[in-house]
PDB file of C-alpha atoms in Angstrom:
ATOM      1  CA  MET A   2      93.238  90.205 122.415  1.00  0.00           C
ATOM      2  CA  TYR A   3      96.343  91.596 120.693  1.00  0.00           C
ATOM      3  CA  VAL A   4      99.184  93.821 121.899  1.00  0.00           C
ATOM      4  CA  GLY A   5     101.486  95.819 119.642  1.00  0.00           C
ATOM      5  CA  THR A   6     104.783  97.232 120.868  1.00  0.00           C
ATOM      6  CA  ASN A   7     107.190  99.687 119.288  1.00  0.00           C
ATOM      7  CA  ARG A   8     110.670 100.031 120.781  1.00  0.00           C
ATOM      8  CA  ILE A   9     112.082 103.518 120.252  1.00  0.00           C
ATOM      9  CA  ARG A  10     115.527 104.685 121.319  1.00  0.00           C
ATOM     10  CA  VAL A  11     116.398 108.366 121.615  1.00  0.00           C
ATOM     11  CA  GLN A  12     119.515 110.339 122.447  1.00  0.00           C
ATOM     12  CA  LYS A  13     120.159 110.526 126.177  1.00  0.00           C
ATOM     13  CA  GLY A  14     118.485 113.601 127.656  1.00  0.00           C
ATOM     14  CA  THR A  15     115.865 113.921 124.896  1.00  0.00           C
ATOM     15  CA  GLY A  16     113.207 111.510 126.149  1.00  0.00           C
ATOM     16  CA  HIS A  17     110.969 114.380 127.224  1.00  0.00           C
ATOM     17  CA  GLN A  18     110.753 115.451 123.572  1.00  0.00           C
ATOM     18  CA  LEU A  19     109.445 112.022 122.557  1.00  0.00           C
ATOM     19  CA  GLU A  20     106.938 112.130 125.418  1.00  0.00           C
ATOM     20  CA  GLU A  21     105.731 115.553 124.237  1.00  0.00           C
ATOM     21  CA  ARG A  22     105.320 114.334 120.654  1.00  0.00           C
ATOM     22  CA  PHE A  23     103.188 111.397 121.776  1.00  0.00           C
ATOM     23  CA  SER A  24     101.089 113.512 124.146  1.00  0.00           C
ATOM     24  CA  GLU A  25     100.250 115.887 121.284  1.00  0.00           C
ATOM     25  CA  GLN A  26      99.274 113.145 118.828  1.00  0.00           C
ATOM     26  CA  GLY A  27      95.872 111.580 118.917  1.00  0.00           C
ATOM     27  CA  GLY A  28      93.486 109.495 116.912  1.00  0.00           C
ATOM     28  CA  VAL A  29      94.234 105.959 118.009  1.00  0.00           C
ATOM     29  CA  GLU A  30      91.932 106.393 121.017  1.00  0.00           C
ATOM     30  CA  ASN A  31      88.901 106.553 118.742  1.00  0.00           C
ATOM     31  CA  HIS A  32      89.846 103.748 116.363  1.00  0.00           C
ATOM     32  CA  PRO A  33      87.554 100.680 116.420  1.00  0.00           C
ATOM     33  CA  GLY A  34      88.956  97.864 118.542  1.00  0.00           C
ATOM     34  CA  PHE A  35      91.402 100.066 120.458  1.00  0.00           C
ATOM     35  CA  ILE A  36      91.615  99.264 124.181  1.00  0.00           C
ATOM     36  CA  ARG A  37      94.667 100.939 125.705  1.00  0.00           C
ATOM     37  CA  PHE A  38      97.816 102.983 125.016  1.00  0.00           C
ATOM     38  CA  GLN A  39     100.822 103.105 127.327  1.00  0.00           C
ATOM     39  CA  MET A  40     104.300 104.579 126.973  1.00  0.00           C
ATOM     40  CA  TRP A  41     106.939 102.773 129.042  1.00  0.00           C
ATOM     41  CA  LYS A  42     110.420 104.140 129.706  1.00  0.00           C
ATOM     42  CA  LEU A  43     113.293 101.741 130.385  1.00  0.00           C
ATOM     43  CA  ASP A  44     114.527 102.148 133.966  1.00  0.00           C
ATOM     44  CA  ASP A  45     118.253 101.948 133.188  1.00  0.00           C
ATOM     45  CA  ASP A  46     120.628 104.891 133.578  1.00  0.00           C
ATOM     46  CA  ASP A  47     123.662 102.881 132.447  1.00  0.00           C
ATOM     47  CA  GLU A  48     122.852 103.108 128.720  1.00  0.00           C
ATOM     48  CA  ASP A  49     124.018 105.936 126.448  1.00  0.00           C
ATOM     49  CA  PHE A  50     120.447 106.320 125.138  1.00  0.00           C
ATOM     50  CA  GLU A  51     116.902 106.389 126.510  1.00  0.00           C
ATOM     51  CA  GLU A  52     114.581 103.570 125.472  1.00  0.00           C
ATOM     52  CA  TYR A  53     110.802 103.634 125.285  1.00  0.00           C
ATOM     53  CA  LEU A  54     108.258 100.957 124.586  1.00  0.00           C
ATOM     54  CA  ILE A  55     105.000 102.130 123.049  1.00  0.00           C
ATOM     55  CA  VAL A  56     102.329  99.578 123.965  1.00  0.00           C
ATOM     56  CA  THR A  57      98.875  99.435 122.401  1.00  0.00           C
ATOM     57  CA  GLN A  58      96.231  96.880 123.273  1.00  0.00           C
ATOM     58  CA  TRP A  59      93.546  95.838 120.776  1.00  0.00           C
ATOM     59  CA  LYS A  60      90.506  93.592 120.670  1.00  0.00           C
ATOM     60  CA  SER A  61      92.149  91.669 117.804  1.00  0.00           C
ATOM     61  CA  LYS A  62      95.138  91.598 115.474  1.00  0.00           C
ATOM     62  CA  GLU A  63      92.860  92.704 112.637  1.00  0.00           C
ATOM     63  CA  HIS A  64      91.842  95.837 114.578  1.00  0.00           C
ATOM     64  CA  GLN A  65      95.519  96.753 114.996  1.00  0.00           C
ATOM     65  CA  ARG A  66      96.198  96.138 111.298  1.00  0.00           C
ATOM     66  CA  GLU A  67      93.213  98.283 110.324  1.00  0.00           C
ATOM     67  CA  TRP A  68      94.700 101.101 112.433  1.00  0.00           C
ATOM     68  CA  VAL A  69      98.044 100.805 110.621  1.00  0.00           C
ATOM     69  CA  ARG A  70      96.232 101.071 107.262  1.00  0.00           C
ATOM     70  CA  SER A  71      94.089 104.025 108.367  1.00  0.00           C
ATOM     71  CA  GLU A  72      94.273 107.705 107.500  1.00  0.00           C
ATOM     72  CA  GLY A  73      94.561 108.437 111.237  1.00  0.00           C
ATOM     73  CA  PHE A  74      97.744 106.352 111.431  1.00  0.00           C
ATOM     74  CA  ARG A  75      99.222 108.110 108.384  1.00  0.00           C
ATOM     75  CA  HIS A  76      98.406 111.480 109.913  1.00  0.00           C
ATOM     76  CA  ALA A  77      99.909 110.541 113.307  1.00  0.00           C
ATOM     77  CA  HIS A  78     103.130 109.406 111.612  1.00  0.00           C
ATOM     78  CA  SER A  79     103.450 112.238 109.081  1.00  0.00           C
ATOM     79  CA  GLY A  80     105.905 115.084 109.267  1.00  0.00           C
ATOM     80  CA  PRO A  81     109.660 115.175 109.498  1.00  0.00           C
ATOM     81  CA  ARG A  82     111.549 112.539 111.441  1.00  0.00           C
ATOM     82  CA  ALA A  83     112.843 113.857 114.765  1.00  0.00           C
ATOM     83  CA  ASP A  84     116.638 114.091 114.791  1.00  0.00           C
ATOM     84  CA  PHE A  85     116.857 112.844 118.393  1.00  0.00           C
ATOM     85  CA  ILE A  86     115.438 109.402 117.488  1.00  0.00           C
ATOM     86  CA  LEU A  87     118.113 106.730 117.085  1.00  0.00           C
ATOM     87  CA  GLY A  88     117.611 104.152 114.346  1.00  0.00           C
ATOM     88  CA  HIS A  89     114.165 102.846 113.509  1.00  0.00           C
ATOM     89  CA  ALA A  90     111.314 101.797 115.772  1.00  0.00           C
ATOM     90  CA  ARG A  91     111.023  98.039 116.154  1.00  0.00           C
ATOM     91  CA  PHE A  92     107.466  96.688 116.067  1.00  0.00           C
ATOM     92  CA  ARG A  93     106.449  93.437 117.717  1.00  0.00           C
ATOM     93  CA  GLY A  94     102.937  91.994 117.887  1.00  0.00           C
ATOM     94  CA  TYR A  95     101.703  89.586 120.548  1.00  0.00           C
ATOM     95  CA  GLU A  96      98.566  87.520 121.017  1.00  0.00           C
ATOM     96  CA  VAL A  97      97.436  87.604 124.643  1.00  0.00           C
ATOM     97  CA  ARG A  98      97.122  83.979 125.730  1.00  0.00           C
ATOM     98  CA  LEU A  99      96.574  84.262 129.491  1.00  0.00           C
ATOM     99  CA  ALA A 100      95.413  87.178 131.642  1.00  0.00           C
ATOM    100  CA  SER A 101      94.256  88.078 135.139  1.00  0.00           C
ATOM    101  CA  GLU A 102      93.080  91.146 137.010  1.00  0.00           C
ATOM    102  CA  ILE A 103      93.223  92.054 140.691  1.00  0.00           C
ATOM    103  CA  GLY A 104      91.475  89.357 142.695  1.00  0.00           C
ATOM    104  CA  GLN A 105      90.943  87.054 139.697  1.00  0.00           C
ATOM    105  CA  ALA A 106      92.656  83.826 138.717  1.00  0.00           C
ATOM    106  CA  LYS A 107      94.545  83.658 135.433  1.00  0.00           C
ATOM    107  CA  SER A 108      92.379  82.564 132.532  1.00  0.00           C
ATOM    108  CA  PRO A 109      92.798  81.986 128.794  1.00  0.00           C
ATOM    109  CA  VAL A 110      91.906  84.920 126.585  1.00  0.00           C
TER     110      VAL A 110
END
């Protein structure tokens, strides 16, 4: 299992615009190997920006890479850059090594 994260920072007070953009975009849900999408918002009012973590879960690293090379990815990331986004998104990829669910012991993945 593989998890990709993108950290995105936006101007304070504009997070709802980023949430709207992501709710309107689609395509990843139907890509082979896709498991889950989540958008996390940093719970910290002390910063002068809002920070989000876009989290996608995949059956494998190769499935995630195929998504990034796909026409669906290009379409989802086309168009003008939003002026409320600060800097560039920072991607990180992780191999899931250990997991558990409710009522289950942790086990290797």
